[in-house]
């Protein structure tokens, strides 16, 4: 089973709202990722967690706050977003953070910021 | 600078018309090359991982090959349900952990 689940599937929020995206995997993977994808563009890496610790932050604005409560769960907390943050947010996981490990993606959360 | 280039940007085929998608890369110390399929509004679906030149992998109508400079995704007798964007990504030793994605090839297969 190579399933990564994400909730919600769609989210509409105002610029003053606080919301969270959730990602879950039960493959025993120890690395989890958040990507942002704009229409007709490839995914852009935002954060990497390895063994529940943040290992990479690709200079993402502080209005995005990741959290890894345990080895199966990954959250992305959103606050005071801008309309340009509207995108497909993808979660992925891999066995660990070793180079060459295959990343498996979830279905994504389509976010619209009004 | 590590770079991944996919061509063509878009490809229109008739059902049954075989073709190939290209992914060329310039990286130091390739550690893995990945092919994904992505449907509109969905997450990328993993297809193949290739690690060394000469390696080939197959799945149904798809076959991925790897040389020292590029990878090909061959599609044999495609069907309309093969229509999607195909993404190529690489990981290289000098790039740390970052996965570098190509811009993708949008494939349209007409019945």
PDB file of N, CA, C and O in Angstrom, chain A residues 30-83:
ATOM      1  N   UNK A  30       9.503   7.600   7.182  1.00  0.00           N
ATOM      2  CA  UNK A  30      10.013   8.511   8.210  1.00  0.00           C
ATOM      3  C   UNK A  30      10.344   9.892   7.660  1.00  0.00           C
ATOM      4  O   UNK A  30      10.841  10.743   8.390  1.00  0.00           O
ATOM      5  N   UNK A  31      10.105  10.120   6.385  1.00  0.00           N
ATOM      6  CA  UNK A  31      10.277  11.447   5.792  1.00  0.00           C
ATOM      7  C   UNK A  31       8.955  11.885   5.180  1.00  0.00           C
ATOM      8  O   UNK A  31       8.300  11.099   4.481  1.00  0.00           O
ATOM      9  N   UNK A  32       8.568  13.130   5.447  1.00  0.00           N
ATOM     10  CA  UNK A  32       7.324  13.667   4.899  1.00  0.00           C
ATOM     11  C   UNK A  32       7.575  15.079   4.396  1.00  0.00           C
ATOM     12  O   UNK A  32       8.424  15.797   4.930  1.00  0.00           O
ATOM     13  N   UNK A  33       6.828  15.448   3.367  1.00  0.00           N
ATOM     14  CA  UNK A  33       7.108  16.681   2.629  1.00  0.00           C
ATOM     15  C   UNK A  33       5.824  17.465   2.369  1.00  0.00           C
ATOM     16  O   UNK A  33       4.756  16.875   2.176  1.00  0.00           O
ATOM     17  N   UNK A  34       5.980  18.777   2.303  1.00  0.00           N
ATOM     18  CA  UNK A  34       4.923  19.636   1.753  1.00  0.00           C
ATOM     19  C   UNK A  34       5.456  20.302   0.484  1.00  0.00           C
ATOM     20  O   UNK A  34       6.573  20.834   0.468  1.00  0.00           O
ATOM     21  N   UNK A  35       4.623  20.248  -0.567  1.00  0.00           N
ATOM     22  CA  UNK A  35       4.901  20.931  -1.821  1.00  0.00           C
ATOM     23  C   UNK A  35       3.743  21.870  -2.146  1.00  0.00           C
ATOM     24  O   UNK A  35       2.597  21.615  -1.782  1.00  0.00           O
ATOM     25  N   UNK A  36       4.058  22.903  -2.899  1.00  0.00           N
ATOM     26  CA  UNK A  36       3.052  23.803  -3.447  1.00  0.00           C
ATOM     27  C   UNK A  36       3.127  23.702  -4.963  1.00  0.00           C
ATOM     28  O   UNK A  36       4.219  23.699  -5.548  1.00  0.00           O
ATOM     29  N   UNK A  37       1.959  23.618  -5.615  1.00  0.00           N
ATOM     30  CA  UNK A  37       1.947  23.519  -7.072  1.00  0.00           C
ATOM     31  C   UNK A  37       0.935  24.492  -7.657  1.00  0.00           C
ATOM     32  O   UNK A  37      -0.254  24.406  -7.363  1.00  0.00           O
ATOM     33  N   UNK A  38       1.426  25.375  -8.505  1.00  0.00           N
ATOM     34  CA  UNK A  38       0.551  26.280  -9.250  1.00  0.00           C
ATOM     35  C   UNK A  38       0.177  25.596 -10.568  1.00  0.00           C
ATOM     36  O   UNK A  38       0.862  24.684 -11.048  1.00  0.00           O
ATOM     37  N   UNK A  39      -0.897  26.103 -11.176  1.00  0.00           N
ATOM     38  CA  UNK A  39      -1.409  25.496 -12.400  1.00  0.00           C
ATOM     39  C   UNK A  39      -0.339  25.438 -13.497  1.00  0.00           C
ATOM     40  O   UNK A  39       0.360  26.422 -13.750  1.00  0.00           O
ATOM     41  N   UNK A  40      -0.203  24.293 -14.094  1.00  0.00           N
ATOM     42  CA  UNK A  40       0.696  24.041 -15.222  1.00  0.00           C
ATOM     43  C   UNK A  40       2.172  24.253 -14.861  1.00  0.00           C
ATOM     44  O   UNK A  40       2.995  24.527 -15.735  1.00  0.00           O
ATOM     45  N   UNK A  41       2.479  24.151 -13.578  1.00  0.00           N
ATOM     46  CA  UNK A  41       3.861  24.246 -13.112  1.00  0.00           C
ATOM     47  C   UNK A  41       4.199  22.984 -12.325  1.00  0.00           C
ATOM     48  O   UNK A  41       3.314  22.306 -11.811  1.00  0.00           O
ATOM     49  N   UNK A  42       5.491  22.654 -12.198  1.00  0.00           N
ATOM     50  CA  UNK A  42       5.846  21.487 -11.382  1.00  0.00           C
ATOM     51  C   UNK A  42       5.724  21.802  -9.898  1.00  0.00           C
ATOM     52  O   UNK A  42       5.681  22.975  -9.507  1.00  0.00           O
ATOM     53  N   UNK A  43       5.676  20.786  -9.053  1.00  0.00           N
ATOM     54  CA  UNK A  43       5.632  21.011  -7.600  1.00  0.00           C
ATOM     55  C   UNK A  43       6.887  21.731  -7.104  1.00  0.00           C
ATOM     56  O   UNK A  43       7.987  21.482  -7.594  1.00  0.00           O
ATOM     57  N   UNK A  44       6.698  22.599  -6.123  1.00  0.00           N
ATOM     58  CA  UNK A  44       7.817  23.312  -5.487  1.00  0.00           C
ATOM     59  C   UNK A  44       7.899  22.870  -4.028  1.00  0.00           C
ATOM     60  O   UNK A  44       6.908  22.954  -3.288  1.00  0.00           O
ATOM     61  N   UNK A  45       9.067  22.454  -3.619  1.00  0.00           N
ATOM     62  CA  UNK A  45       9.246  21.992  -2.248  1.00  0.00           C
ATOM     63  C   UNK A  45       9.103  23.149  -1.262  1.00  0.00           C
ATOM     64  O   UNK A  45       9.649  24.235  -1.478  1.00  0.00           O
ATOM     65  N   UNK A  46       8.362  22.862  -0.171  1.00  0.00           N
ATOM     66  CA  UNK A  46       8.223  23.864   0.897  1.00  0.00           C
ATOM     67  C   UNK A  46       8.985  23.403   2.144  1.00  0.00           C
ATOM     68  O   UNK A  46       9.840  24.118   2.659  1.00  0.00           O
ATOM     69  N   UNK A  47       8.635  22.232   2.653  1.00  0.00           N
ATOM     70  CA  UNK A  47       9.210  21.723   3.902  1.00  0.00           C
ATOM     71  C   UNK A  47       9.482  20.228   3.788  1.00  0.00           C
ATOM     72  O   UNK A  47       8.784  19.515   3.085  1.00  0.00           O
ATOM     73  N   UNK A  48      10.504  19.793   4.559  1.00  0.00           N
ATOM     74  CA  UNK A  48      10.775  18.371   4.710  1.00  0.00           C
ATOM     75  C   UNK A  48      10.910  18.056   6.187  1.00  0.00           C
ATOM     76  O   UNK A  48      11.625  18.764   6.917  1.00  0.00           O
ATOM     77  N   UNK A  49      10.227  17.001   6.633  1.00  0.00           N
ATOM     78  CA  UNK A  49      10.402  16.475   7.980  1.00  0.00           C
ATOM     79  C   UNK A  49      11.057  15.113   7.881  1.00  0.00           C
ATOM     80  O   UNK A  49      10.661  14.274   7.083  1.00  0.00           O
ATOM     81  N   UNK A  50      12.066  14.908   8.716  1.00  0.00           N
ATOM     82  CA  UNK A  50      12.734  13.623   8.784  1.00  0.00           C
ATOM     83  C   UNK A  50      12.723  13.153  10.231  1.00  0.00           C
ATOM     84  O   UNK A  50      13.206  13.882  11.111  1.00  0.00           O
ATOM     85  N   UNK A  51      12.164  11.997  10.463  1.00  0.00           N
ATOM     86  CA  UNK A  51      12.031  11.470  11.819  1.00  0.00           C
ATOM     87  C   UNK A  51      11.410  12.525  12.749  1.00  0.00           C
ATOM     88  O   UNK A  51      11.884  12.767  13.859  1.00  0.00           O
ATOM     89  N   UNK A  52      10.356  13.130  12.227  1.00  0.00           N
ATOM     90  CA  UNK A  52       9.514  14.089  12.962  1.00  0.00           C
ATOM     91  C   UNK A  52      10.200  15.410  13.276  1.00  0.00           C
ATOM     92  O   UNK A  52       9.663  16.222  14.039  1.00  0.00           O
ATOM     93  N   UNK A  53      11.354  15.637  12.692  1.00  0.00           N
ATOM     94  CA  UNK A  53      12.040  16.912  12.895  1.00  0.00           C
ATOM     95  C   UNK A  53      12.138  17.656  11.565  1.00  0.00           C
ATOM     96  O   UNK A  53      12.415  17.046  10.526  1.00  0.00           O
ATOM     97  N   UNK A  54      11.933  18.957  11.609  1.00  0.00           N
ATOM     98  CA  UNK A  54      12.029  19.769  10.405  1.00  0.00           C
ATOM     99  C   UNK A  54      13.474  19.790   9.931  1.00  0.00           C
ATOM    100  O   UNK A  54      14.377  20.212  10.668  1.00  0.00           O
ATOM    101  N   UNK A  55      13.708  19.327   8.715  1.00  0.00           N
ATOM    102  CA  UNK A  55      15.077  19.290   8.209  1.00  0.00           C
ATOM    103  C   UNK A  55      15.308  20.276   7.075  1.00  0.00           C
ATOM    104  O   UNK A  55      16.433  20.699   6.836  1.00  0.00           O
ATOM    105  N   UNK A  56      14.248  20.626   6.347  1.00  0.00           N
ATOM    106  CA  UNK A  56      14.389  21.593   5.259  1.00  0.00           C
ATOM    107  C   UNK A  56      13.203  22.553   5.288  1.00  0.00           C
ATOM    108  O   UNK A  56      12.057  22.145   5.390  1.00  0.00           O
ATOM    109  N   UNK A  57      13.504  23.834   5.216  1.00  0.00           N
ATOM    110  CA  UNK A  57      12.500  24.887   5.057  1.00  0.00           C
ATOM    111  C   UNK A  57      13.001  25.733   3.895  1.00  0.00           C
ATOM    112  O   UNK A  57      14.017  26.402   4.014  1.00  0.00           O
ATOM    113  N   UNK A  58      12.291  25.666   2.782  1.00  0.00           N
ATOM    114  CA  UNK A  58      12.741  26.356   1.575  1.00  0.00           C
ATOM    115  C   UNK A  58      12.348  27.833   1.590  1.00  0.00           C
ATOM    116  O   UNK A  58      11.697  28.322   0.672  1.00  0.00           O
ATOM    117  N   UNK A  59      12.739  28.526   2.679  1.00  0.00           N
ATOM    118  CA  UNK A  59      12.477  29.968   2.781  1.00  0.00           C
ATOM    119  C   UNK A  59      11.004  30.299   2.582  1.00  0.00           C
ATOM    120  O   UNK A  59      10.657  31.243   1.864  1.00  0.00           O
ATOM    121  N   UNK A  60      10.158  29.520   3.202  1.00  0.00           N
ATOM    122  CA  UNK A  60       8.713  29.706   3.067  1.00  0.00           C
ATOM    123  C   UNK A  60       8.262  30.795   4.052  1.00  0.00           C
ATOM    124  O   UNK A  60       8.719  30.832   5.197  1.00  0.00           O
ATOM    125  N   UNK A  61       7.354  31.689   3.626  1.00  0.00           N
ATOM    126  CA  UNK A  61       6.864  32.744   4.533  1.00  0.00           C
ATOM    127  C   UNK A  61       6.267  32.166   5.808  1.00  0.00           C
ATOM    128  O   UNK A  61       5.697  31.063   5.802  1.00  0.00           O
ATOM    129  N   UNK A  62       6.359  32.932   6.889  1.00  0.00           N
ATOM    130  CA  UNK A  62       5.936  32.437   8.201  1.00  0.00           C
ATOM    131  C   UNK A  62       4.423  32.255   8.302  1.00  0.00           C
ATOM    132  O   UNK A  62       3.949  31.673   9.287  1.00  0.00           O
ATOM    133  N   UNK A  63       3.671  32.721   7.320  1.00  0.00           N
ATOM    134  CA  UNK A  63       2.223  32.487   7.354  1.00  0.00           C
ATOM    135  C   UNK A  63       1.899  31.008   7.092  1.00  0.00           C
ATOM    136  O   UNK A  63       0.762  30.577   7.272  1.00  0.00           O
ATOM    137  N   UNK A  64       2.908  30.238   6.681  1.00  0.00           N
ATOM    138  CA  UNK A  64       2.796  28.783   6.573  1.00  0.00           C
ATOM    139  C   UNK A  64       3.598  28.167   7.725  1.00  0.00           C
ATOM    140  O   UNK A  64       4.804  28.418   7.836  1.00  0.00           O
ATOM    141  N   UNK A  65       2.946  27.358   8.529  1.00  0.00           N
ATOM    142  CA  UNK A  65       3.610  26.775   9.691  1.00  0.00           C
ATOM    143  C   UNK A  65       3.408  25.262   9.700  1.00  0.00           C
ATOM    144  O   UNK A  65       2.297  24.783   9.921  1.00  0.00           O
ATOM    145  N   UNK A  66       4.465  24.485   9.467  1.00  0.00           N
ATOM    146  CA  UNK A  66       4.302  23.034   9.453  1.00  0.00           C
ATOM    147  C   UNK A  66       4.400  22.454  10.863  1.00  0.00           C
ATOM    148  O   UNK A  66       4.970  23.060  11.778  1.00  0.00           O
ATOM    149  N   UNK A  67       3.832  21.258  10.983  1.00  0.00           N
ATOM    150  CA  UNK A  67       3.881  20.547  12.265  1.00  0.00           C
ATOM    151  C   UNK A  67       3.845  19.056  11.982  1.00  0.00           C
ATOM    152  O   UNK A  67       3.083  18.613  11.120  1.00  0.00           O
ATOM    153  N   UNK A  68       4.649  18.301  12.711  1.00  0.00           N
ATOM    154  CA  UNK A  68       4.659  16.853  12.553  1.00  0.00           C
ATOM    155  C   UNK A  68       4.415  16.226  13.920  1.00  0.00           C
ATOM    156  O   UNK A  68       5.365  15.947  14.661  1.00  0.00           O
ATOM    157  N   UNK A  69       3.156  15.967  14.281  1.00  0.00           N
ATOM    158  CA  UNK A  69       2.829  15.471  15.624  1.00  0.00           C
ATOM    159  C   UNK A  69       3.372  14.066  15.896  1.00  0.00           C
ATOM    160  O   UNK A  69       3.699  13.741  17.042  1.00  0.00           O
ATOM    161  N   UNK A  70       3.421  13.231  14.859  1.00  0.00           N
ATOM    162  CA  UNK A  70       3.995  11.896  14.994  1.00  0.00           C
ATOM    163  C   UNK A  70       4.458  11.418  13.629  1.00  0.00           C
ATOM    164  O   UNK A  70       4.309  12.125  12.630  1.00  0.00           O
ATOM    165  N   UNK A  71       4.962  10.212  13.573  1.00  0.00           N
ATOM    166  CA  UNK A  71       5.593   9.745  12.326  1.00  0.00           C
ATOM    167  C   UNK A  71       4.604   9.520  11.195  1.00  0.00           C
ATOM    168  O   UNK A  71       5.001   9.366  10.051  1.00  0.00           O
ATOM    169  N   UNK A  72       3.295   9.508  11.489  1.00  0.00           N
ATOM    170  CA  UNK A  72       2.291   9.256  10.453  1.00  0.00           C
ATOM    171  C   UNK A  72       1.563  10.508   9.993  1.00  0.00           C
ATOM    172  O   UNK A  72       0.865  10.475   8.987  1.00  0.00           O
ATOM    173  N   UNK A  73       1.695  11.577  10.758  1.00  0.00           N
ATOM    174  CA  UNK A  73       0.881  12.767  10.510  1.00  0.00           C
ATOM    175  C   UNK A  73       1.742  13.987  10.194  1.00  0.00           C
ATOM    176  O   UNK A  73       2.809  14.185  10.796  1.00  0.00           O
ATOM    177  N   UNK A  74       1.228  14.801   9.292  1.00  0.00           N
ATOM    178  CA  UNK A  74       1.885  16.059   8.958  1.00  0.00           C
ATOM    179  C   UNK A  74       0.800  17.096   8.756  1.00  0.00           C
ATOM    180  O   UNK A  74      -0.178  16.849   8.050  1.00  0.00           O
ATOM    181  N   UNK A  75       0.946  18.228   9.419  1.00  0.00           N
ATOM    182  CA  UNK A  75      -0.017  19.318   9.284  1.00  0.00           C
ATOM    183  C   UNK A  75       0.656  20.537   8.673  1.00  0.00           C
ATOM    184  O   UNK A  75       1.871  20.729   8.800  1.00  0.00           O
ATOM    185  N   UNK A  76      -0.157  21.361   8.030  1.00  0.00           N
ATOM    186  CA  UNK A  76       0.311  22.666   7.551  1.00  0.00           C
ATOM    187  C   UNK A  76      -0.702  23.699   8.012  1.00  0.00           C
ATOM    188  O   UNK A  76      -1.841  23.692   7.548  1.00  0.00           O
ATOM    189  N   UNK A  77      -0.272  24.544   8.956  1.00  0.00           N
ATOM    190  CA  UNK A  77      -1.151  25.561   9.507  1.00  0.00           C
ATOM    191  C   UNK A  77      -1.024  26.838   8.680  1.00  0.00           C
ATOM    192  O   UNK A  77       0.087  27.272   8.353  1.00  0.00           O
ATOM    193  N   UNK A  78      -2.188  27.399   8.361  1.00  0.00           N
ATOM    194  CA  UNK A  78      -2.245  28.548   7.467  1.00  0.00           C
ATOM    195  C   UNK A  78      -2.837  29.748   8.194  1.00  0.00           C
ATOM    196  O   UNK A  78      -3.875  29.619   8.869  1.00  0.00           O
ATOM    197  N   UNK A  79      -2.214  30.892   8.042  1.00  0.00           N
ATOM    198  CA  UNK A  79      -2.711  32.100   8.729  1.00  0.00           C
ATOM    199  C   UNK A  79      -2.337  33.336   7.921  1.00  0.00           C
ATOM    200  O   UNK A  79      -1.196  33.492   7.513  1.00  0.00           O
ATOM    201  N   UNK A  80      -3.334  34.191   7.727  1.00  0.00           N
ATOM    202  CA  UNK A  80      -3.109  35.465   7.028  1.00  0.00           C
ATOM    203  C   UNK A  80      -2.521  35.255   5.644  1.00  0.00           C
ATOM    204  O   UNK A  80      -1.533  35.913   5.263  1.00  0.00           O
ATOM    205  N   UNK A  81      -3.114  34.331   4.905  1.00  0.00           N
ATOM    206  CA  UNK A  81      -2.613  34.049   3.556  1.00  0.00           C
ATOM    207  C   UNK A  81      -2.991  35.152   2.575  1.00  0.00           C
ATOM    208  O   UNK A  81      -3.911  35.942   2.840  1.00  0.00           O
ATOM    209  N   UNK A  82      -2.306  35.162   1.465  1.00  0.00           N
ATOM    210  CA  UNK A  82      -2.548  36.111   0.390  1.00  0.00           C
ATOM    211  C   UNK A  82      -3.190  35.384  -0.791  1.00  0.00           C
ATOM    212  O   UNK A  82      -3.013  34.168  -0.948  1.00  0.00           O
ATOM    213  N   UNK A  83      -3.906  36.103  -1.646  1.00  0.00           N
ATOM    214  CA  UNK A  83      -4.514  35.451  -2.817  1.00  0.00           C
ATOM    215  C   UNK A  83      -3.505  34.683  -3.668  1.00  0.00           C
ATOM    216  O   UNK A  83      -3.845  33.637  -4.233  1.00  0.00           O
TER     217      UNK A  83
END
